[in-house]
Coordinates of C-alpha atoms in Angstrom, one line a residue:
M1 CA 8.9 -5.3 24.3
N2 CA 7.2 -8.2 22.6
A3 CA 6.8 -8.1 18.9
K4 CA 3.3 -8.0 17.7
Y5 CA 1.9 -9.9 14.7
H6 CA -1.4 -9.5 12.9
I7 CA -3.7 -11.7 10.8
R8 CA -5.2 -9.6 8.2
T9 CA -6.8 -9.8 4.8
T10 CA -5.0 -7.9 2.0
A11 CA -5.8 -7.1 -1.6
T12 CA -2.6 -5.8 -3.2
V13 CA -3.1 -4.1 -6.6
L14 CA -0.5 -3.9 -9.3
G15 CA -1.9 -1.9 -12.3
A16 CA -5.1 -3.8 -13.4
A17 CA -3.9 -7.1 -11.8
F18 CA -4.4 -7.9 -8.1
C19 CA -3.8 -10.6 -5.6
L20 CA -6.2 -11.2 -2.8
A21 CA -4.5 -13.0 0.0
V22 CA -4.9 -13.9 3.7
T23 CA -1.6 -13.1 5.3
M24 CA -0.1 -13.1 8.8
A25 CA 1.9 -9.9 8.9
A26 CA 5.3 -10.5 10.5
C27 CA 4.7 -14.1 11.4
A28 CA 4.1 -16.7 8.7
A29 CA 3.2 -20.1 10.1
P30 CA 4.0 -23.0 7.7
G31 CA 1.2 -23.4 5.3
G32 CA -0.6 -20.4 6.8
D33 CA -0.8 -18.1 3.8
T34 CA -3.3 -18.6 1.0
A35 CA -3.7 -16.6 -2.2
A36 CA -5.9 -16.5 -5.2
S37 CA -4.6 -15.1 -8.5
P38 CA -6.6 -14.0 -11.5
E39 CA -6.3 -16.0 -14.7
G40 CA -3.6 -14.9 -17.1
P41 CA 0.1 -14.0 -16.6
T42 CA 1.3 -14.0 -13.0
P43 CA 1.8 -10.4 -11.9
P44 CA 5.1 -9.2 -10.4
A45 CA 5.6 -10.1 -6.7
P46 CA 4.0 -7.4 -4.6
Q47 CA 5.8 -5.6 -1.8
P48 CA 4.2 -6.6 1.5
T49 CA 1.8 -4.2 3.1
A50 CA 3.4 -4.9 6.5
A51 CA 6.7 -6.3 7.5
S52 CA 6.8 -10.1 7.4
S53 CA 9.4 -12.6 8.5
A54 CA 9.7 -16.0 10.1
P55 CA 9.2 -16.3 13.8
T56 CA 12.2 -15.0 15.7
G57 CA 12.5 -18.0 18.0
R58 CA 11.0 -16.5 21.2
P59 CA 9.4 -19.2 23.2
G60 CA 5.7 -19.7 22.4
Q61 CA 5.6 -17.6 19.2
V62 CA 5.2 -20.5 16.8
E63 CA 2.6 -22.1 19.0
A64 CA 0.7 -18.8 19.3
A65 CA 0.7 -18.4 15.5
V66 CA -0.7 -21.9 15.1
L67 CA -3.3 -21.3 17.8
A68 CA -4.3 -18.0 16.2
D69 CA -4.9 -19.7 12.9
R70 CA -7.3 -22.2 14.6
V71 CA -9.1 -19.5 16.6
G72 CA -9.5 -17.3 13.6
E73 CA -10.8 -20.0 11.5
Y74 CA -13.3 -21.1 14.2
L75 CA -14.6 -17.6 14.7
R76 CA -14.7 -16.8 11.0
Q77 CA -16.9 -19.9 10.4
T78 CA -19.2 -19.6 13.4
Y79 CA -19.4 -15.8 14.1
P80 CA -18.8 -14.2 10.7
D81 CA -20.9 -11.1 11.6
Q82 CA -18.8 -10.4 14.7
Y83 CA -15.3 -11.6 14.1
A84 CA -12.8 -9.0 12.9
G85 CA -9.3 -10.4 13.3
I86 CA -6.4 -11.4 15.6
S87 CA -3.1 -10.0 16.6
I88 CA -0.4 -11.8 18.6
D89 CA 1.6 -10.2 21.4
G90 CA 4.2 -12.7 22.6
A91 CA 2.2 -15.8 23.5
K92 CA -1.1 -13.9 23.9
L93 CA -3.8 -13.7 21.3
I94 CA -5.7 -10.5 21.0
V95 CA -9.1 -11.1 19.4
Y96 CA -11.0 -8.2 17.8
R97 CA -14.7 -8.7 17.5
V98 CA -17.9 -6.7 17.3
P99 CA -19.0 -7.0 21.0
S100 CA -20.9 -10.3 21.5
T101 CA -21.3 -12.1 24.8
T102 CA -22.3 -15.2 22.8
L103 CA -19.0 -15.2 20.9
D104 CA -17.0 -14.5 24.1
G105 CA -18.6 -17.5 25.9
A106 CA -18.2 -19.8 22.9
L107 CA -14.6 -18.9 22.5
R108 CA -13.7 -19.6 26.1
T109 CA -15.6 -22.9 25.9
K110 CA -13.9 -24.0 22.7
F111 CA -10.4 -22.8 23.7
P112 CA -10.5 -22.9 27.5
T113 CA -6.7 -22.7 28.0
A114 CA -5.9 -20.2 25.2
P115 CA -4.3 -16.9 26.4
V116 CA -6.9 -14.6 24.9
E117 CA -7.6 -10.9 25.3
L118 CA -10.8 -9.6 23.8
R119 CA -11.1 -6.2 22.2
D120 CA -14.0 -4.4 20.6
A121 CA -14.1 -3.8 16.9
A122 CA -16.3 -1.5 14.9
H123 CA -16.8 -3.9 11.9
S124 CA -16.6 -7.6 11.2
A125 CA -13.9 -8.9 8.8
R126 CA -16.7 -10.1 6.5
R127 CA -18.1 -6.6 6.1
L128 CA -14.7 -5.0 5.5
E129 CA -13.6 -7.8 3.1
A130 CA -16.8 -7.3 1.1
L131 CA -16.0 -3.6 0.9
A132 CA -12.4 -4.2 0.0
Q133 CA -13.5 -6.6 -2.8
R134 CA -15.9 -4.0 -4.2
I135 CA -13.1 -1.4 -4.3
T136 CA -10.7 -3.9 -5.9
D137 CA -13.3 -4.7 -8.5
D138 CA -13.4 -1.0 -9.3
I139 CA -9.6 -0.6 -9.9
D140 CA -10.0 -0.1 -13.7
Y141 CA -12.7 2.5 -13.0
W142 CA -10.4 4.5 -10.7
T143 CA -7.5 4.2 -13.1
R144 CA -9.6 5.8 -15.8
K145 CA -10.6 8.5 -13.3
G146 CA -7.0 9.2 -12.6
V147 CA -7.1 7.9 -9.1
P148 CA -4.3 5.2 -8.9
I149 CA -5.0 2.7 -6.2
T150 CA -2.0 0.5 -5.2
T151 CA -3.3 -1.5 -2.2
V152 CA -6.6 -2.4 -0.6
A153 CA -6.6 -4.0 2.9
A154 CA -9.2 -4.8 5.5
R155 CA -7.6 -3.9 8.8
F156 CA -7.3 -6.8 11.3
D157 CA -8.7 -4.7 14.1
G158 CA -12.0 -4.1 12.3
S159 CA -11.6 -0.4 12.1
A160 CA -11.6 0.3 8.3
V161 CA -10.5 -0.7 4.9
E162 CA -7.1 0.9 4.2
I163 CA -6.5 2.2 0.7
G164 CA -3.0 2.9 -0.6
T165 CA -2.8 5.4 -3.4
T166 CA -0.2 7.7 -5.1
D167 CA -2.7 10.5 -5.1
L168 CA -3.9 10.9 -1.6
Q169 CA -5.7 14.1 -2.0
K170 CA -7.8 13.0 -5.0
A171 CA -8.6 9.5 -3.6
T172 CA -9.7 11.1 -0.3
A173 CA -12.0 13.4 -2.1
E174 CA -13.5 11.0 -4.7
L175 CA -13.8 7.5 -3.2
P176 CA -16.3 8.5 -0.5
E177 CA -18.6 9.9 -3.2
R178 CA -18.8 6.4 -4.7
Y179 CA -18.9 4.3 -1.5
G180 CA -20.8 6.6 0.8
P181 CA -20.1 6.6 4.6
A182 CA -18.0 3.5 4.3
P183 CA -15.1 3.0 6.8
L184 CA -12.2 4.0 4.6
E185 CA -8.7 5.1 5.6
F186 CA -6.2 6.4 3.0
T187 CA -2.4 6.1 3.0
E188 CA 0.2 7.2 0.5
A189 CA 1.6 4.1 -1.1
S190 CA 3.7 3.7 -4.2
P191 CA 3.1 0.7 -6.5
A192 CA 5.3 -2.3 -6.0
L193 CA 8.4 -2.4 -8.3
P194 CA 8.4 -5.3 -10.8
L195 CA 11.1 -7.9 -10.5
P196 CA 13.8 -7.7 -13.1
N197 CA 13.3 -10.0 -16.1
A198 CA 15.0 -13.4 -15.7
T199 CA 18.1 -13.9 -17.8
P200 CA 17.2 -16.1 -20.9
S201 CA 18.8 -19.5 -20.7

Protein backbone atom coordinates (compact mmCIF):
# COMPACT_ATOMS: atom_id res chain seq x y z
CA MET A 1 0.00 0.00 0.00
CA ASN A 2 1.39 3.39 -0.93
CA ALA A 3 2.12 5.79 1.87
CA LYS A 4 0.06 8.95 1.79
CA TYR A 5 1.36 12.41 2.56
CA HIS A 6 -0.50 15.62 3.15
CA ILE A 7 0.13 19.32 2.76
CA ARG A 8 -1.64 21.11 5.54
CA THR A 9 -1.63 24.30 7.55
CA THR A 10 -1.03 23.85 11.24
CA ALA A 11 -1.04 26.15 14.23
CA THR A 12 0.54 24.38 17.19
CA VAL A 13 -0.08 25.99 20.57
CA LEU A 14 2.18 25.68 23.59
CA GLY A 15 0.71 27.61 26.52
CA ALA A 16 0.31 31.18 25.34
CA ALA A 17 2.91 30.82 22.59
CA PHE A 18 2.15 29.37 19.21
CA CYS A 19 3.84 28.59 15.93
CA LEU A 20 1.88 28.90 12.68
CA ALA A 21 3.53 26.75 10.04
CA VAL A 22 2.82 25.25 6.64
CA THR A 23 3.94 21.64 6.84
CA MET A 24 3.93 18.63 4.63
CA ALA A 25 3.01 15.80 6.95
CA ALA A 26 5.16 12.71 6.46
CA CYS A 27 7.08 14.09 3.49
CA ALA A 28 9.22 17.19 3.85
CA ALA A 29 10.71 18.37 0.60
CA PRO A 30 13.93 20.40 1.00
CA GLY A 31 13.03 23.97 1.77
CA GLY A 32 9.32 23.10 1.76
CA ASP A 33 8.45 24.11 5.33
CA THR A 34 7.99 27.67 6.46
CA ALA A 35 7.13 28.93 9.92
CA ALA A 36 6.42 32.24 11.57
CA SER A 37 7.26 32.63 15.26
CA PRO A 38 5.99 35.36 17.57
CA GLU A 39 8.45 37.86 19.00
CA GLY A 40 10.09 36.90 22.23
CA PRO A 41 11.74 33.69 23.49
CA THR A 42 11.58 30.73 21.17
CA PRO A 43 8.98 28.23 22.49
CA PRO A 44 9.88 24.56 23.03
CA ALA A 45 9.84 22.48 19.85
CA PRO A 46 6.28 21.20 19.31
CA GLN A 47 5.41 17.58 18.77
CA PRO A 48 4.21 17.16 15.15
CA THR A 49 0.45 16.91 14.61
CA ALA A 50 1.09 14.15 12.08
CA ALA A 51 3.97 11.77 11.56
CA SER A 52 6.74 13.32 9.51
CA SER A 53 9.86 11.90 7.95
CA ALA A 54 12.05 12.19 4.89
CA PRO A 55 10.88 10.46 1.70
CA THR A 56 11.37 6.72 1.95
CA GLY A 57 13.04 6.39 -1.43
CA ARG A 58 10.13 5.00 -3.42
CA PRO A 59 10.42 6.05 -7.07
CA GLY A 60 8.67 9.31 -7.81
CA GLN A 61 7.96 10.40 -4.25
CA VAL A 62 10.42 13.28 -4.13
CA GLU A 63 9.28 14.46 -7.57
CA ALA A 64 5.65 14.22 -6.47
CA ALA A 65 6.40 16.28 -3.37
CA VAL A 66 8.05 19.01 -5.42
CA LEU A 67 5.18 18.99 -7.93
CA ALA A 68 2.63 19.16 -5.10
CA ASP A 69 4.39 22.25 -3.79
CA ARG A 70 4.14 23.92 -7.22
CA VAL A 71 0.51 22.93 -7.77
CA GLY A 72 -0.50 24.01 -4.28
CA GLU A 73 1.16 27.40 -4.63
CA TYR A 74 -0.46 27.98 -8.02
CA LEU A 75 -3.95 27.12 -6.79
CA ARG A 76 -3.54 29.05 -3.56
CA GLN A 77 -2.59 32.16 -5.53
CA THR A 78 -5.12 31.87 -8.36
CA TYR A 79 -8.10 30.11 -6.76
CA PRO A 80 -7.98 30.98 -3.06
CA ASP A 81 -11.74 30.60 -2.60
CA GLN A 82 -11.76 27.06 -3.99
CA TYR A 83 -8.40 25.45 -3.15
CA ALA A 84 -8.35 23.35 0.04
CA GLY A 85 -5.19 21.24 -0.01
CA ILE A 86 -3.24 18.33 -1.49
CA SER A 87 -2.33 14.81 -0.48
CA ILE A 88 0.17 12.56 -2.23
CA ASP A 89 -0.49 8.87 -2.86
CA GLY A 90 2.62 7.33 -4.38
CA ALA A 91 3.33 9.49 -7.41
CA LYS A 92 -0.27 10.75 -7.66
CA LEU A 93 -1.48 14.13 -6.41
CA ILE A 94 -4.94 14.30 -4.87
CA VAL A 95 -6.18 17.87 -5.03
CA TYR A 96 -9.04 18.91 -2.75
CA ARG A 97 -11.06 21.89 -3.91
CA VAL A 98 -14.51 23.39 -3.58
CA PRO A 99 -16.07 22.15 -6.85
CA SER A 100 -15.10 24.49 -9.70
CA THR A 101 -14.96 23.64 -13.41
CA THR A 102 -12.84 26.75 -13.94
CA LEU A 103 -10.21 25.59 -11.47
CA ASP A 104 -10.27 22.08 -12.91
CA GLY A 105 -9.69 23.32 -16.45
CA ALA A 106 -6.96 25.75 -15.43
CA LEU A 107 -5.14 23.07 -13.44
CA ARG A 108 -5.11 20.67 -16.38
CA THR A 109 -3.91 23.44 -18.70
CA LYS A 110 -1.15 24.59 -16.33
CA PHE A 111 0.04 21.07 -15.43
CA PRO A 112 -1.05 18.89 -18.38
CA THR A 113 1.13 15.90 -17.50
CA ALA A 114 0.64 15.97 -13.73
CA PRO A 115 -0.96 12.80 -12.31
CA VAL A 116 -3.84 14.56 -10.56
CA GLU A 117 -7.03 13.25 -8.99
CA LEU A 118 -9.61 15.90 -8.06
CA ARG A 119 -11.78 15.54 -4.96
CA ASP A 120 -14.51 17.77 -3.59
CA ALA A 121 -13.96 19.82 -0.44
CA ALA A 122 -16.49 21.59 1.74
CA HIS A 123 -14.32 24.61 2.50
CA SER A 124 -11.32 26.42 1.05
CA ALA A 125 -7.98 26.53 2.83
CA ARG A 126 -8.31 30.31 3.10
CA ARG A 127 -11.59 30.05 5.00
CA LEU A 128 -10.32 27.35 7.36
CA GLU A 129 -7.01 29.13 7.94
CA ALA A 130 -8.84 32.34 8.86
CA LEU A 131 -10.94 30.41 11.35
CA ALA A 132 -7.85 28.64 12.71
CA GLN A 133 -6.12 32.00 13.16
CA ARG A 134 -9.14 33.40 15.00
CA ILE A 135 -9.12 30.48 17.41
CA THR A 136 -5.35 30.77 17.86
CA ASP A 137 -5.73 34.46 18.69
CA ASP A 138 -8.22 33.43 21.40
CA ILE A 139 -5.85 31.04 23.19
CA ASP A 140 -5.47 33.29 26.23
CA TYR A 141 -9.24 33.71 26.41
CA TRP A 142 -9.79 29.94 26.42
CA THR A 143 -7.02 29.42 28.96
CA ARG A 144 -8.76 31.85 31.32
CA LYS A 145 -12.01 29.98 30.71
CA GLY A 146 -10.37 26.72 31.70
CA VAL A 147 -10.45 25.25 28.20
CA PRO A 148 -6.85 24.33 27.32
CA ILE A 149 -6.22 24.25 23.57
CA THR A 150 -3.03 22.49 22.51
CA THR A 151 -3.29 22.43 18.71
CA VAL A 152 -5.24 24.15 15.95
CA ALA A 153 -5.02 22.84 12.39
CA ALA A 154 -6.88 23.47 9.13
CA ARG A 155 -7.44 20.02 7.62
CA PHE A 156 -5.86 19.51 4.21
CA ASP A 157 -9.07 18.02 2.78
CA GLY A 158 -11.10 21.18 3.49
CA SER A 159 -13.44 19.46 5.94
CA ALA A 160 -12.86 21.37 9.18
CA VAL A 161 -10.52 23.06 11.62
CA GLU A 162 -9.20 20.40 13.98
CA ILE A 163 -8.75 21.48 17.59
CA GLY A 164 -6.69 19.51 20.07
CA THR A 165 -7.50 19.93 23.75
CA THR A 166 -6.94 18.21 27.06
CA ASP A 167 -10.59 18.80 28.01
CA LEU A 168 -12.60 17.39 25.12
CA GLN A 169 -15.98 17.63 26.80
CA LYS A 170 -15.64 21.29 27.80
CA ALA A 171 -14.13 22.39 24.49
CA THR A 172 -16.85 20.63 22.49
CA ALA A 173 -19.53 22.37 24.55
CA GLU A 174 -18.08 25.89 24.71
CA LEU A 175 -16.23 26.67 21.48
CA PRO A 176 -19.33 26.43 19.23
CA GLU A 177 -21.00 29.03 21.45
CA ARG A 178 -18.28 31.52 20.47
CA TYR A 179 -17.74 30.58 16.81
CA GLY A 180 -21.25 29.60 15.81
CA PRO A 181 -21.85 26.93 13.15
CA ALA A 182 -18.18 26.85 12.19
CA PRO A 183 -16.68 23.59 10.85
CA LEU A 184 -14.88 22.44 14.01
CA GLU A 185 -13.62 18.96 14.90
CA PHE A 186 -12.23 18.18 18.34
CA THR A 187 -9.55 15.67 19.34
CA GLU A 188 -7.94 14.86 22.65
CA ALA A 189 -4.33 16.06 22.50
CA SER A 190 -1.82 16.61 25.28
CA PRO A 191 0.53 19.58 25.10
CA ALA A 192 3.99 19.02 23.69
CA LEU A 193 6.64 18.24 26.26
CA PRO A 194 9.37 20.90 26.57
CA LEU A 195 12.88 19.91 25.63
CA PRO A 196 15.27 19.45 28.56
CA ASN A 197 17.40 22.47 29.34
CA ALA A 198 20.76 22.53 27.64
CA THR A 199 23.72 21.81 29.88
CA PRO A 200 25.55 25.08 30.68
CA SER A 201 28.98 25.30 29.09
